PDB file of C-alpha atoms in Angstrom:
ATOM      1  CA  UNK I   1     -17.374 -23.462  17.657  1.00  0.00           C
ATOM      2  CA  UNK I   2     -18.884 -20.660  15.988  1.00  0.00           C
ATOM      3  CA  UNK I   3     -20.823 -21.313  12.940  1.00  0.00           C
ATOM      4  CA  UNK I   4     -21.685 -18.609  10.187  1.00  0.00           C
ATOM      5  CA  UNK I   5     -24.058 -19.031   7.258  1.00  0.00           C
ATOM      6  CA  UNK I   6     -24.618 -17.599   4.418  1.00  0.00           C
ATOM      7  CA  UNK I   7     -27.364 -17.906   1.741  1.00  0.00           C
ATOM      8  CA  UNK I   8     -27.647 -18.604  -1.293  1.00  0.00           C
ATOM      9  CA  UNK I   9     -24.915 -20.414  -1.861  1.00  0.00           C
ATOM     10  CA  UNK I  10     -25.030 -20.225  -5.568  1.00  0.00           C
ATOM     11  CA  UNK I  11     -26.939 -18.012  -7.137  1.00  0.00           C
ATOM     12  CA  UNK I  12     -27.419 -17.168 -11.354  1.00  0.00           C
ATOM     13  CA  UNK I  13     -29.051 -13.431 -12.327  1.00  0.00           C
ATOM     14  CA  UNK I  14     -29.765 -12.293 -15.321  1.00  0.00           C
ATOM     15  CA  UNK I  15     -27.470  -9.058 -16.163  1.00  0.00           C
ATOM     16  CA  UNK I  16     -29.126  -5.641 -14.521  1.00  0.00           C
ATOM     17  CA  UNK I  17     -30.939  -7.754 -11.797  1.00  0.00           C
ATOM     18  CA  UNK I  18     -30.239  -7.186  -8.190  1.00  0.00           C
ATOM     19  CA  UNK I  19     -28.934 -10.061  -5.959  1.00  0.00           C
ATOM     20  CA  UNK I  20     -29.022  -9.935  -1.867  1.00  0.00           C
ATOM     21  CA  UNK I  21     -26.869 -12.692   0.287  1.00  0.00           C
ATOM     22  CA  UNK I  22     -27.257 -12.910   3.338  1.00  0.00           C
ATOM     23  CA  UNK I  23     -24.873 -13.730   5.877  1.00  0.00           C
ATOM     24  CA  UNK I  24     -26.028 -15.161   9.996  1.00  0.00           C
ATOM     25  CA  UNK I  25     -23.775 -15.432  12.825  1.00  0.00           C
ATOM     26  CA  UNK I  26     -25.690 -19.055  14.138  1.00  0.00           C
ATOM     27  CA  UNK I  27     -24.289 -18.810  17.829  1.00  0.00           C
ATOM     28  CA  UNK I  28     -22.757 -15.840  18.203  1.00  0.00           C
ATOM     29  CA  UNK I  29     -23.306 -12.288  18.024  1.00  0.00           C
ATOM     30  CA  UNK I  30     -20.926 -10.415  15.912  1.00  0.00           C
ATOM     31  CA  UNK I  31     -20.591  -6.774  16.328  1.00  0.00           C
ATOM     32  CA  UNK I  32     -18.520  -6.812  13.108  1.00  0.00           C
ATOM     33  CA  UNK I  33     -18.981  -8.606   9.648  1.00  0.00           C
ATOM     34  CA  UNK I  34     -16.586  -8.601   7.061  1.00  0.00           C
ATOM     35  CA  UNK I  35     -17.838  -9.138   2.691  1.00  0.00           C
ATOM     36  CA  UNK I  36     -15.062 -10.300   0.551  1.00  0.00           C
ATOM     37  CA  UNK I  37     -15.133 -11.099  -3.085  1.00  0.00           C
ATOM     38  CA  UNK I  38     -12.488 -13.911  -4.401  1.00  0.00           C
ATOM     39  CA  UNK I  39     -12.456 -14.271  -8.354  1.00  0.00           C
ATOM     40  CA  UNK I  40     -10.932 -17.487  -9.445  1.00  0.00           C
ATOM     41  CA  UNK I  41      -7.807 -18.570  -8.603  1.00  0.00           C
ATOM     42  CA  UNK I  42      -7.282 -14.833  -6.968  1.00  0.00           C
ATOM     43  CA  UNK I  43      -7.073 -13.822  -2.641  1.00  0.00           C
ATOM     44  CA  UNK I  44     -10.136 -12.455  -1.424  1.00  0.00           C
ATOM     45  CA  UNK I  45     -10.072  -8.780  -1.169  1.00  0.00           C
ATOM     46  CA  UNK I  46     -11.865  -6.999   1.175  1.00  0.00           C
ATOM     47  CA  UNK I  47     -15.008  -5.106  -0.060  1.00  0.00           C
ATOM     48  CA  UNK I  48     -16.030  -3.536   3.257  1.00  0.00           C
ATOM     49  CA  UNK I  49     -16.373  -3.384   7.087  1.00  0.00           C
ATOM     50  CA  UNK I  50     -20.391  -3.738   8.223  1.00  0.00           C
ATOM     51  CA  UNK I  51     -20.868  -2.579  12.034  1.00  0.00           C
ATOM     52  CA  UNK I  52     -24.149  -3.522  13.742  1.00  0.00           C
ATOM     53  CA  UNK I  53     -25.879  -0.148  13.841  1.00  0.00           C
ATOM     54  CA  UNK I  54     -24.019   1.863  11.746  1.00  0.00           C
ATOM     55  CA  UNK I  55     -23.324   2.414   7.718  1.00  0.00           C
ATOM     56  CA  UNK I  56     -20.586   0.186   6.316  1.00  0.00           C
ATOM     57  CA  UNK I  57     -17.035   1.115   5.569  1.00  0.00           C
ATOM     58  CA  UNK I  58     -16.049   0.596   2.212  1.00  0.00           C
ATOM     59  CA  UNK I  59     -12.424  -0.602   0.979  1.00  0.00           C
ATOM     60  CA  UNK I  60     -10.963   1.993  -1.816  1.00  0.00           C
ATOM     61  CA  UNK I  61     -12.115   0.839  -5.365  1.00  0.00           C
ATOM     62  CA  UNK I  62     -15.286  -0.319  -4.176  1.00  0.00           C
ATOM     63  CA  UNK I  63     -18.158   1.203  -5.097  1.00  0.00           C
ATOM     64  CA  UNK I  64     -20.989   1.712  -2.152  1.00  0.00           C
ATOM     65  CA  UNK I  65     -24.239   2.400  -3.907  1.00  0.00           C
ATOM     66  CA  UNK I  66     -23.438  -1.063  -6.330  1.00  0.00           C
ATOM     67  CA  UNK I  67     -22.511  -2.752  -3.371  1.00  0.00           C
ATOM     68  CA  UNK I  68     -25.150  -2.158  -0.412  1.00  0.00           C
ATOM     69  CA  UNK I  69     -24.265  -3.058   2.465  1.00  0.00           C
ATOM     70  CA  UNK I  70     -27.162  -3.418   5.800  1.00  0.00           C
ATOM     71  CA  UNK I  71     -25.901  -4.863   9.157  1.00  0.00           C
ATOM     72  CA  UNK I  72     -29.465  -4.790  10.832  1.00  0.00           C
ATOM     73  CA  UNK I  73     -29.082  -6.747  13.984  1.00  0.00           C
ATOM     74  CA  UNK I  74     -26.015  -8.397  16.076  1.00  0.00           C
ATOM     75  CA  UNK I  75     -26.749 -11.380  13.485  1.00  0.00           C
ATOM     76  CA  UNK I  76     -26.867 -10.246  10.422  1.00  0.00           C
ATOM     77  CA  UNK I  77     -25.476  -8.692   7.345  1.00  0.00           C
ATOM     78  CA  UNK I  78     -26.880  -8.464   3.834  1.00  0.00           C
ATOM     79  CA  UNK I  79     -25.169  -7.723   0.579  1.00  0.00           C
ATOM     80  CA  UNK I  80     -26.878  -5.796  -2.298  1.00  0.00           C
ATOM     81  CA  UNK I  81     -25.332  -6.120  -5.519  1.00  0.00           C
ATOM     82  CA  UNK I  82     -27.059  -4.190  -7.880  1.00  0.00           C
ATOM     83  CA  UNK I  83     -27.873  -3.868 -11.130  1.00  0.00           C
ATOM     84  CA  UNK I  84     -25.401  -7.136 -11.885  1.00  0.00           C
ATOM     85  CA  UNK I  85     -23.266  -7.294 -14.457  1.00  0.00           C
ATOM     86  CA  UNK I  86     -21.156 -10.289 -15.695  1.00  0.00           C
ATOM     87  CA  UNK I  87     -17.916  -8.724 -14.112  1.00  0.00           C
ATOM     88  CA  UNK I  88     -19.893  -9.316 -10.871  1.00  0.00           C
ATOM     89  CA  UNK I  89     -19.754 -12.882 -10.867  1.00  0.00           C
ATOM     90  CA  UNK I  90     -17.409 -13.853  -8.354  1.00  0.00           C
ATOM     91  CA  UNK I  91     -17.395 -16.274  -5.195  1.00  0.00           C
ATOM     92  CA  UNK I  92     -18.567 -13.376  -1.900  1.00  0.00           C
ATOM     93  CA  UNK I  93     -17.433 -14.383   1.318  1.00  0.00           C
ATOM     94  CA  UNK I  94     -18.481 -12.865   4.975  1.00  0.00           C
ATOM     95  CA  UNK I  95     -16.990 -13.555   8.010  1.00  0.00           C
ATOM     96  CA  UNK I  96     -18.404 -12.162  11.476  1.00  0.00           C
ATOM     97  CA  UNK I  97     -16.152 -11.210  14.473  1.00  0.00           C
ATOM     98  CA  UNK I  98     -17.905 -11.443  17.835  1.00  0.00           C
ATOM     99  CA  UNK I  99     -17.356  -8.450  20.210  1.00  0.00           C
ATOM    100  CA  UNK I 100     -14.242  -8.455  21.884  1.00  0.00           C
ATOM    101  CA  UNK I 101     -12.660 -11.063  20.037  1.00  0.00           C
ATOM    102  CA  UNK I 102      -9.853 -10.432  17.386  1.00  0.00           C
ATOM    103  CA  UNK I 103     -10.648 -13.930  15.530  1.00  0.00           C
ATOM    104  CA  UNK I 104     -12.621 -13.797  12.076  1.00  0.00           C
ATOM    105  CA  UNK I 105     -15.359 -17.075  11.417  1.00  0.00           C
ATOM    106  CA  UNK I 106     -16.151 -17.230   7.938  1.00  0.00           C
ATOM    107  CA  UNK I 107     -19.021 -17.836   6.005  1.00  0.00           C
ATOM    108  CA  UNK I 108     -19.113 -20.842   3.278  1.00  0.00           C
ATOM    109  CA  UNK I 109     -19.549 -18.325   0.457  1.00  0.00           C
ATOM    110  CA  UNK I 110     -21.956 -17.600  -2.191  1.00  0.00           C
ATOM    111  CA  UNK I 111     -21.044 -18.364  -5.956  1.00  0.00           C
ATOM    112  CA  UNK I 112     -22.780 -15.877  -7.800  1.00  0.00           C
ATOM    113  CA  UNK I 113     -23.175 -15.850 -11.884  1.00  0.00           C
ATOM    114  CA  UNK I 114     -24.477 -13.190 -13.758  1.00  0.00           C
ATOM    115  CA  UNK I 115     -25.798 -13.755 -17.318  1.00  0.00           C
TER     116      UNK I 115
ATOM    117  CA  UNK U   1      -0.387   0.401   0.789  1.00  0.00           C
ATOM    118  CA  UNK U   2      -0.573  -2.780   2.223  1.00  0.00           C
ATOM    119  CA  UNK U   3       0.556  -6.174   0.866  1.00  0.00           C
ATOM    120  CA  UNK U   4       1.296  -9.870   1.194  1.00  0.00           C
ATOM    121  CA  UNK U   5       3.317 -11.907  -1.121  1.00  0.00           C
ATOM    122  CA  UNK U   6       3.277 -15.203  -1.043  1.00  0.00           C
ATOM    123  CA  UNK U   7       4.862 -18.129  -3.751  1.00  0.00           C
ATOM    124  CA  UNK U   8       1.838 -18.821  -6.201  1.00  0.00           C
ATOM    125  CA  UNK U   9       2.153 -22.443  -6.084  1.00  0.00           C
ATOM    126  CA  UNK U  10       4.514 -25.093  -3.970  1.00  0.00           C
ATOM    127  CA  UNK U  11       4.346 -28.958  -5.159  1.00  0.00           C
ATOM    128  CA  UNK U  12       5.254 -31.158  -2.509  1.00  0.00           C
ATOM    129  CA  UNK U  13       5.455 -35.355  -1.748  1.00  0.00           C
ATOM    130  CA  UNK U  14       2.959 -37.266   0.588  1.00  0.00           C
ATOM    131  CA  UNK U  15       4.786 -37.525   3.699  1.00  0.00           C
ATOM    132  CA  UNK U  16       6.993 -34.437   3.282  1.00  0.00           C
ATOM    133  CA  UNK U  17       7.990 -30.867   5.047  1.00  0.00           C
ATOM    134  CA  UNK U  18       6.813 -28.087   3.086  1.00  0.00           C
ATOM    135  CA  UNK U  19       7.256 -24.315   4.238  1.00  0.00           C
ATOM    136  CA  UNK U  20       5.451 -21.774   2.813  1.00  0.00           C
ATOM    137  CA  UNK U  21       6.740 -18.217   2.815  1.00  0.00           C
ATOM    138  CA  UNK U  22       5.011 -14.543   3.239  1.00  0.00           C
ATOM    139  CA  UNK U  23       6.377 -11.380   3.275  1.00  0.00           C
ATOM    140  CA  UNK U  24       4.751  -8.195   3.580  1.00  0.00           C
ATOM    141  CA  UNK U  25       5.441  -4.170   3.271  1.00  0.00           C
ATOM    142  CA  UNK U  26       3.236  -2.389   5.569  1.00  0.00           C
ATOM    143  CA  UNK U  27       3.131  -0.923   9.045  1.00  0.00           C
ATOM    144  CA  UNK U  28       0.573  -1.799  11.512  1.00  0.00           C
ATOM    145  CA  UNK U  29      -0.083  -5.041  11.421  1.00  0.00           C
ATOM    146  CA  UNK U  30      -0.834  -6.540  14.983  1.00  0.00           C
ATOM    147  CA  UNK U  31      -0.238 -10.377  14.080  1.00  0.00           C
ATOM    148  CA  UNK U  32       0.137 -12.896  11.468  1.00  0.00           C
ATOM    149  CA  UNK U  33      -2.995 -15.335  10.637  1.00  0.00           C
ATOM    150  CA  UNK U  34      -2.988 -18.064   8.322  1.00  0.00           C
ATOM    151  CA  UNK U  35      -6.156 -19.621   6.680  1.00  0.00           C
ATOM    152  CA  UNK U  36      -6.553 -23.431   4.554  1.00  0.00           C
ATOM    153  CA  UNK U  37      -8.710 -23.016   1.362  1.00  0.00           C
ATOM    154  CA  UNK U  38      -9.602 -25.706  -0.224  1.00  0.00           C
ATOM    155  CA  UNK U  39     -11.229 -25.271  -3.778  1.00  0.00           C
ATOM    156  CA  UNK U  40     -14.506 -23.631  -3.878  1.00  0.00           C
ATOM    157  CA  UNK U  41     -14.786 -23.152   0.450  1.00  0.00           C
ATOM    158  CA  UNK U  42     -14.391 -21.166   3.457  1.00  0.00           C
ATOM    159  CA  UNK U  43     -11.293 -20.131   4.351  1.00  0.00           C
ATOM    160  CA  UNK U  44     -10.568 -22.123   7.533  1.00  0.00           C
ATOM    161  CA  UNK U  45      -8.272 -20.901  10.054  1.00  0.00           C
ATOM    162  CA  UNK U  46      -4.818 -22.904  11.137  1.00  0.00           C
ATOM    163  CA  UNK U  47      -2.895 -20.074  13.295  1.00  0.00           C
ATOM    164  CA  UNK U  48      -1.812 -16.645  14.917  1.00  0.00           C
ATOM    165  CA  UNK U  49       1.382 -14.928  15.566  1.00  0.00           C
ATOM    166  CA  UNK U  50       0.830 -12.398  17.925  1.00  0.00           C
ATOM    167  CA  UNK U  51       4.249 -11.631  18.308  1.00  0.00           C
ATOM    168  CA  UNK U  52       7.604 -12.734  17.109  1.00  0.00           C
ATOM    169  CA  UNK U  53       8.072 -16.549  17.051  1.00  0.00           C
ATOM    170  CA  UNK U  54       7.128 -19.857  16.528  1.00  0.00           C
ATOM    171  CA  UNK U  55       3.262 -21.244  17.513  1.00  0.00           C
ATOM    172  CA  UNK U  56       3.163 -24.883  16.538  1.00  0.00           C
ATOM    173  CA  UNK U  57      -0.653 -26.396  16.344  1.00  0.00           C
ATOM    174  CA  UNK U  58      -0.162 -29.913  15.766  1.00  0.00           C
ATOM    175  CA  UNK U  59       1.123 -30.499  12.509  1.00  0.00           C
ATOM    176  CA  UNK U  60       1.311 -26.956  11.304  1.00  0.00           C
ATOM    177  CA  UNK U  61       3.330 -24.471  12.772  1.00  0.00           C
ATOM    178  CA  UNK U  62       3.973 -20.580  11.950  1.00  0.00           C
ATOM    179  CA  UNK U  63       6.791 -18.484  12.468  1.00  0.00           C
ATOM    180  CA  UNK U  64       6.758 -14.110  12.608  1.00  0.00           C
ATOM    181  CA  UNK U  65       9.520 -12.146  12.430  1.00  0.00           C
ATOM    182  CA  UNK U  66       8.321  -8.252  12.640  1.00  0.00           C
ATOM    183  CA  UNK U  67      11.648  -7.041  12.295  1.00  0.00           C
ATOM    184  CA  UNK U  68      11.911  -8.599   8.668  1.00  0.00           C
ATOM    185  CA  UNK U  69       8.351  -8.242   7.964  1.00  0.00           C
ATOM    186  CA  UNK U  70       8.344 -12.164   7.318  1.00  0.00           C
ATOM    187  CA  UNK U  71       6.277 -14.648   8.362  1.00  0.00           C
ATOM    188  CA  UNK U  72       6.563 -18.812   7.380  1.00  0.00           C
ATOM    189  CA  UNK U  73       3.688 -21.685   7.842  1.00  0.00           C
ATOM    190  CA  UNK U  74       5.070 -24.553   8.428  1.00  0.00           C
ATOM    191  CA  UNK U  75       3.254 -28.149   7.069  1.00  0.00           C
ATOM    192  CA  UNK U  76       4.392 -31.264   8.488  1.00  0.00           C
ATOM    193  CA  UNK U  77       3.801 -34.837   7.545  1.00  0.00           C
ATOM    194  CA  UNK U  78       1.904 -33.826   4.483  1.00  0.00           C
ATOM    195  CA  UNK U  79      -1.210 -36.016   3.602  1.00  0.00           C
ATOM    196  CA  UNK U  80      -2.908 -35.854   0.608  1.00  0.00           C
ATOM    197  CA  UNK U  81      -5.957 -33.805   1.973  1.00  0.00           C
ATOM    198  CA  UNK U  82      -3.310 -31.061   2.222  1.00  0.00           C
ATOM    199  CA  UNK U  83      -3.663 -30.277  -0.648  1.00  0.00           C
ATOM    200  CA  UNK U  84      -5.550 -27.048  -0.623  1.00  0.00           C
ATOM    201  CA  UNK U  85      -4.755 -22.981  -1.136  1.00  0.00           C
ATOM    202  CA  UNK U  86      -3.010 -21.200   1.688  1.00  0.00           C
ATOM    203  CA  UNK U  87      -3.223 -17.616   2.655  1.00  0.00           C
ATOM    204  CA  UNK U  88      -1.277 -15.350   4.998  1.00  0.00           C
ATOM    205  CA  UNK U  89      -3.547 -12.340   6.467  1.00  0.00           C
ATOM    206  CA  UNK U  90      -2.273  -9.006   8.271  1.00  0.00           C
ATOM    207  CA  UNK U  91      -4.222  -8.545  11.248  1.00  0.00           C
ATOM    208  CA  UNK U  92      -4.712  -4.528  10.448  1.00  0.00           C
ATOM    209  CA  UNK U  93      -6.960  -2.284  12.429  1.00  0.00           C
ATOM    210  CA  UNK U  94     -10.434  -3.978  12.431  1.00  0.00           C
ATOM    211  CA  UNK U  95      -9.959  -6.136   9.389  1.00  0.00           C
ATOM    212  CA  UNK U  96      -7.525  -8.890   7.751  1.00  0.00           C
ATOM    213  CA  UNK U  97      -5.898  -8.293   4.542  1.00  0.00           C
ATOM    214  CA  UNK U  98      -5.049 -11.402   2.921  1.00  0.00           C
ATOM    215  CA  UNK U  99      -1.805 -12.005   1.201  1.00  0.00           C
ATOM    216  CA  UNK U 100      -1.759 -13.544  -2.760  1.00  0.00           C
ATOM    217  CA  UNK U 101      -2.204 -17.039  -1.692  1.00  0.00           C
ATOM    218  CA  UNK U 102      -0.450 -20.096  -2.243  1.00  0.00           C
ATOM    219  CA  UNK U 103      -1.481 -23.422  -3.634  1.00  0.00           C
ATOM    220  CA  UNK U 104       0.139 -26.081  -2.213  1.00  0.00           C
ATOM    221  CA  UNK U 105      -0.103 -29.430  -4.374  1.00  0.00           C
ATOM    222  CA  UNK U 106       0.270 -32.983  -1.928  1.00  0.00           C
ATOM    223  CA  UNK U 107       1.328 -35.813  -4.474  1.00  0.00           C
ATOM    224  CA  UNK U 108       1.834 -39.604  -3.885  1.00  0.00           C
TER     225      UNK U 108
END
């Protein structure tokens, strides 16, 4: 089946401190990868689209230049929060699509704290 | 806009049938997923309506109904490692939007 991975899975950051996560399609490509955030006990919401190639589409409410977003190859996406602040901590979540297909594989997440 | 309601928690016995509702105001959604959470993981995924119906996958089963803009996962036999959250997602244009979630609680 396909497997995605993301990493770190938890990570703590001081306040003002950038973070990066990084999310891999292992055995697929994915032309498509998805970032969520899910604070506890809450859905995950959608924070934006990432296309292989091309910038990523942010969801309303969510802010692009805290948030970077860089899907470099067919494999990979990267997440950017910057300048973290406590109201960042939150559980992020990718998932990857592979071309052509309409089902979503998601990443095991990445608890992040900020201090 | 788009959303999903769901219940915010269903308690349910070992051994039981528990049905667990979503309902949703948009337009364009193309299906009906449904995703198992348990605490602190992935969302993993249990099914698809495509179109109006039941799809059964084993124990769990889910049920669409455009026309009420209603949707149902059914859980069957419940074991104790049901237990878990449960969320419906709209399959919009290029991305899911997941409903409010459900936790489901198995007991003895």
């Amino acid at each position: 089946g396909a497997v995605v991975s993301q990493h770190p899975s938890r990570v703590i950051c001081k306040s003002g401190t950038s973070v990066k996560i990084e999310c891999r399609s292992l055995d697929f490509q994915a032309t498509t990868m998805f970032w969520y955030r899910q604070f506890p006990k809450q859905s995950l919401m959608l924070m934006a689209t990432s296309n292989e190639g091309s910038k990523a589409t942010y969801e309303q409410g969510v802010e692009k230049d805290k948030f970077l977003i860089n899907h470099a190859s067919l494999t990979l996406s990267t997440l950017t929060v910057t300048s973290a602040h406590p109201e960042d901590s939150s559980f992020y979540i990718c998932s990857a699509r592979p071309g052509g297909d309409n089902e979503q594989f998601f990443g095991p997440g990445t608890r992040l704290t900020v201090l | 806009g788009q959303s999903l309601e769901q219940p915010s928690e269903v308690t349910a016995v070992e051994g039981a049938i528990v049905q667990i509702n979503c309902t949703y105001q948009t337009s364009g959604f193309y299906g009906l997923s449904w995703y198992q959470q348990h605490d602190g993981g992935a969302p993993t995924f249990l099914s698809y309506n495509a179109l109006d119906g039941l799809e059964e996958t084993g124990r769990f089963s889910s049920f669409l109904s455009r026309s009420d803009s209603y949707g149902y996962l059914l859980l069957q036999e419940l074991q104790m490692k049901d237990s878990a959250s449960y969320f419906c997602a709209g399959d919009a244009t290029n991305k899911l939007i997941f409903g409010t979630g459900t936790l489901l609680a198995v007991q003895p």
